[in-house]
Amino acid sequence: MHCGFAVLRRPRGGNGMPGLLLALFVGLGAWSAPGAEPRPAWPFFAFDNGTGGQAVPFAEQAKMLKELGYDGIAYSGTRRIPEMLRALDSQGLKMLSIYVGANVDPGAPPYDAGLPAAIGELKGRDVQIWLFVLGKGPAGEAADQRAADIVRELAELAEPAGLRVALYPHVGFYVARVEDALRVVRRVGRKNVGVCFNLCHFLRLEDAQHLEARLAQARPHLLAVSINGADAGPPGQLGWDRLIQTLDRGTFDVGRVLKALKRLDYQGPIGLQCYAIPGDRRENLRRSIEAWRKLVAQVAAEP
């Protein structure tokens, strides 16, 4: 679940370290032993399903994120990318990803028709292409091969632009679990292809006791992680209103995710999933980033 974007169109032819990141760098130093080379904390960004998406002026969204202390945004789709980039650049923020679709069903458009143009617009910006993969049929050799062929084609388009492709597991889609994404990624065999780990989708499908094992399994190919407040409960029993909340709410210990990532020496970005959270956007984002700072401080304080 990102923002409900799952529409595919037919293919056609062819600035500075943000304040929060700097503050966390100073506050955290290195995860390793004293005297080790320090590294910055994880960049923390918000999904645009919590900032207003296409309905709110991009300049307004960027200004809000800057004021609250986020490092950037996860963008949905391939429309109006240059416009959002300009808004983010004006605030010294980054577009961390774009969220787009592919489809393994024969006869269906293989991927979002706007992707080739979008890749050109994003050249040199180190933006990840988060690819959700649709498909009605069951997983199997033919479908996996088609998925791998599609992802490989996109990876080849993305490589000259310096971009990476991250498969985005999504409940109910062909790639629904981290294991599904890893199976396809290994078949693709490209260095600029990896996976996302999405906490809400994991909790919807799996017992929380498997969290650390799944992150460890994904680590060799892990390009991005998304978190949010959530309630703990049996797999499949909780709705999205319980599994996607502001980061300061919910009974599930999100700190487990950060502790596991620290142990695994994951250094990539972490995004805030905001899908369908009710209430004022700014207040929701404020609550979440305050909770984020507390979580990061707790993890940094541990040996």
Coordinates of C-alpha atoms in Angstrom, one line a residue, residues 52-259:
G52 CA -1.0 15.9 -0.2
G53 CA 0.0 14.1 -3.4
Q54 CA -1.2 15.7 -6.6
A55 CA -3.9 17.6 -4.9
V56 CA -1.7 20.0 -2.9
P57 CA 0.8 22.5 -4.5
F58 CA 4.2 20.9 -4.6
A59 CA 5.9 24.0 -3.2
E60 CA 3.6 23.9 -0.2
Q61 CA 4.4 20.2 0.4
A62 CA 8.2 20.8 0.2
K63 CA 8.0 23.8 2.5
M64 CA 6.1 21.8 5.1
L65 CA 8.6 18.9 5.0
K66 CA 11.5 21.3 5.3
E67 CA 10.0 23.0 8.3
L68 CA 9.3 19.7 10.0
G69 CA 12.7 18.3 9.4
Y70 CA 12.2 15.6 6.8
D71 CA 14.9 14.8 4.3
G72 CA 12.6 14.5 1.3
I73 CA 9.7 12.7 -0.3
A74 CA 8.6 9.4 -1.9
Y75 CA 6.7 10.4 -5.1
S76 CA 3.9 8.5 -6.8
G77 CA 3.7 8.0 -10.5
T78 CA 5.5 9.6 -13.4
R79 CA 3.5 12.8 -14.0
R80 CA 4.9 16.3 -13.1
I81 CA 8.2 15.0 -11.8
P82 CA 10.2 18.1 -13.0
E83 CA 7.7 20.3 -11.1
M84 CA 8.2 18.3 -7.8
L85 CA 12.0 18.3 -8.3
R86 CA 12.0 22.1 -8.5
A87 CA 9.9 22.4 -5.4
L88 CA 12.2 20.0 -3.5
D89 CA 15.4 21.7 -4.8
S90 CA 14.2 25.0 -3.6
Q91 CA 14.1 23.6 0.0
G92 CA 17.2 21.6 -0.2
L93 CA 15.3 18.3 -0.1
K94 CA 15.5 15.1 -2.1
M95 CA 13.1 12.9 -4.1
L96 CA 14.0 9.5 -2.7
S97 CA 11.8 7.4 -4.9
I98 CA 9.1 7.2 -7.5
Y99 CA 6.3 4.6 -7.1
V100 CA 5.3 2.9 -10.3
G101 CA 3.8 -0.4 -11.6
A102 CA 4.6 -3.4 -13.7
N103 CA 2.4 -6.3 -14.7
V104 CA 3.4 -10.0 -15.4
D105 CA 0.1 -10.9 -17.0
P106 CA 0.5 -11.7 -20.8
G107 CA -1.1 -9.0 -22.9
A108 CA -1.0 -6.4 -20.1
P109 CA 1.3 -3.3 -20.4
P110 CA 4.6 -4.5 -18.9
Y111 CA 5.2 -1.2 -17.0
D112 CA 4.1 2.4 -16.6
A113 CA 4.3 4.0 -20.0
G114 CA 5.8 7.2 -18.5
L115 CA 8.8 5.4 -17.0
P116 CA 11.3 5.9 -19.9
A117 CA 10.7 9.7 -19.9
A118 CA 10.7 9.8 -16.1
I119 CA 14.1 8.0 -16.0
G120 CA 15.5 10.8 -18.3
E121 CA 14.1 13.5 -16.0
L122 CA 15.7 11.8 -12.9
K123 CA 19.1 11.2 -14.4
G124 CA 21.9 11.7 -11.9
R125 CA 19.6 12.2 -8.9
D126 CA 20.0 8.8 -7.3
V127 CA 16.2 8.3 -7.1
Q128 CA 15.0 4.7 -6.6
I129 CA 12.3 3.3 -8.9
W130 CA 9.9 1.5 -6.5
L131 CA 8.2 -1.1 -8.6
F132 CA 5.0 -2.8 -7.5
V133 CA 4.3 -5.9 -9.6
L134 CA 0.8 -6.8 -10.5
G135 CA -0.4 -10.2 -11.8
K136 CA -3.5 -12.4 -11.5
G137 CA -1.9 -15.7 -12.0
P138 CA -0.1 -17.8 -9.4
A139 CA 3.6 -17.5 -9.0
G140 CA 5.5 -19.9 -11.3
E141 CA 8.4 -20.3 -13.7
A142 CA 6.7 -18.4 -16.6
A143 CA 5.4 -15.5 -14.5
D144 CA 8.7 -15.2 -12.6
Q145 CA 10.6 -15.2 -15.9
R146 CA 8.3 -12.5 -17.3
A147 CA 8.7 -10.4 -14.1
A148 CA 12.5 -10.8 -14.4
D149 CA 12.5 -9.8 -18.0
I150 CA 10.5 -6.6 -17.3
V151 CA 12.6 -5.7 -14.3
R152 CA 15.8 -6.3 -16.3
E153 CA 14.6 -4.1 -19.1
L154 CA 13.9 -1.3 -16.7
A155 CA 17.2 -1.8 -14.9
E156 CA 19.0 -1.4 -18.2
L157 CA 17.1 1.8 -18.9
A158 CA 17.9 3.1 -15.4
E159 CA 21.6 2.3 -15.2
P160 CA 22.9 5.0 -17.5
A161 CA 20.9 7.5 -15.5
G162 CA 22.4 6.3 -12.2
L163 CA 19.1 5.0 -10.9
R164 CA 18.2 1.8 -9.1
V165 CA 15.1 -0.4 -9.2
A166 CA 13.6 -1.7 -5.9
L167 CA 10.8 -4.2 -6.0
Y168 CA 8.0 -3.1 -3.7
P169 CA 6.1 -6.0 -2.0
H170 CA 2.4 -5.2 -1.8
V171 CA -0.4 -7.3 -0.3
G172 CA -2.5 -8.8 -3.0
F173 CA 0.0 -8.2 -5.8
Y174 CA 2.2 -10.7 -7.7
V175 CA 5.1 -9.5 -5.6
A176 CA 3.4 -9.5 -2.2
R177 CA 6.2 -10.6 0.2
V178 CA 9.9 -9.9 0.6
E179 CA 10.5 -13.5 -0.4
D180 CA 8.7 -12.9 -3.7
A181 CA 10.8 -9.8 -4.4
L182 CA 14.0 -11.6 -3.6
R183 CA 13.1 -14.5 -5.9
V184 CA 12.7 -12.2 -8.8
V185 CA 15.7 -10.0 -7.9
R186 CA 18.0 -13.1 -7.9
R187 CA 16.7 -14.1 -11.3
V188 CA 17.3 -10.6 -12.7
G189 CA 20.9 -10.6 -11.5
R190 CA 21.6 -6.9 -11.9
K191 CA 23.5 -4.8 -9.4
N192 CA 21.1 -1.9 -9.7
V193 CA 18.1 -4.0 -8.7
G194 CA 17.0 -4.7 -5.1
V195 CA 14.1 -4.8 -2.7
C196 CA 12.1 -2.6 -0.3
F197 CA 10.9 -3.8 3.1
N198 CA 7.5 -2.4 4.0
L199 CA 6.5 -2.8 7.6
C200 CA 2.7 -2.5 7.1
H201 CA 2.6 -5.2 4.4
F202 CA 4.9 -7.5 6.4
L203 CA 2.6 -7.2 9.4
R204 CA -0.5 -7.8 7.3
L205 CA 0.9 -11.1 6.0
E206 CA 3.4 -12.5 8.5
D207 CA 3.8 -13.1 12.2
A208 CA 5.8 -10.3 13.8
Q209 CA 8.2 -12.8 15.3
H210 CA 9.8 -13.3 11.9
L211 CA 10.7 -9.6 11.5
E212 CA 14.4 -9.8 12.2
A213 CA 14.8 -12.9 10.0
R214 CA 13.1 -11.3 7.1
L215 CA 15.2 -8.2 7.3
A216 CA 18.3 -10.3 7.5
Q217 CA 17.1 -12.3 4.5
A218 CA 16.6 -9.1 2.5
R219 CA 19.7 -7.3 3.6
P220 CA 22.0 -8.2 0.7
H221 CA 19.5 -6.6 -1.7
L222 CA 17.9 -4.1 0.6
L223 CA 17.6 -0.6 -0.9
A224 CA 14.8 1.0 1.2
V225 CA 12.6 0.5 4.2
S226 CA 9.2 1.9 5.1
I227 CA 7.8 2.2 8.6
N228 CA 4.8 3.6 10.4
G229 CA 3.0 3.2 13.7
A230 CA 1.0 -0.1 13.8
D231 CA -0.9 -2.3 16.2
A232 CA 0.4 -5.8 16.9
G233 CA -1.9 -8.6 16.0
P234 CA -2.4 -11.9 14.2
P235 CA -1.5 -11.8 10.4
G236 CA -4.6 -11.0 8.3
Q237 CA -6.7 -9.9 11.2
L238 CA -6.0 -6.2 11.3
G239 CA -7.2 -3.6 8.8
W240 CA -5.0 -0.8 7.3
D241 CA -6.4 1.6 9.9
R242 CA -4.6 -0.5 12.6
L243 CA -1.5 -1.3 10.5
I244 CA -0.9 2.3 9.3
Q245 CA -0.8 5.0 11.9
T246 CA 1.3 7.9 12.9
L247 CA 4.7 6.8 14.2
D248 CA 3.8 7.7 17.8
R249 CA 0.7 5.4 17.9
G250 CA 0.2 1.6 17.9
T251 CA 1.2 -1.3 20.1
F252 CA 3.9 -2.7 17.8
D253 CA 7.4 -1.8 18.8
V254 CA 8.8 -0.1 15.7
G255 CA 12.1 0.2 17.5
R256 CA 12.6 -3.4 16.6
V257 CA 13.0 -2.5 13.0
L258 CA 15.6 0.1 13.6
K259 CA 17.6 -2.1 16.0

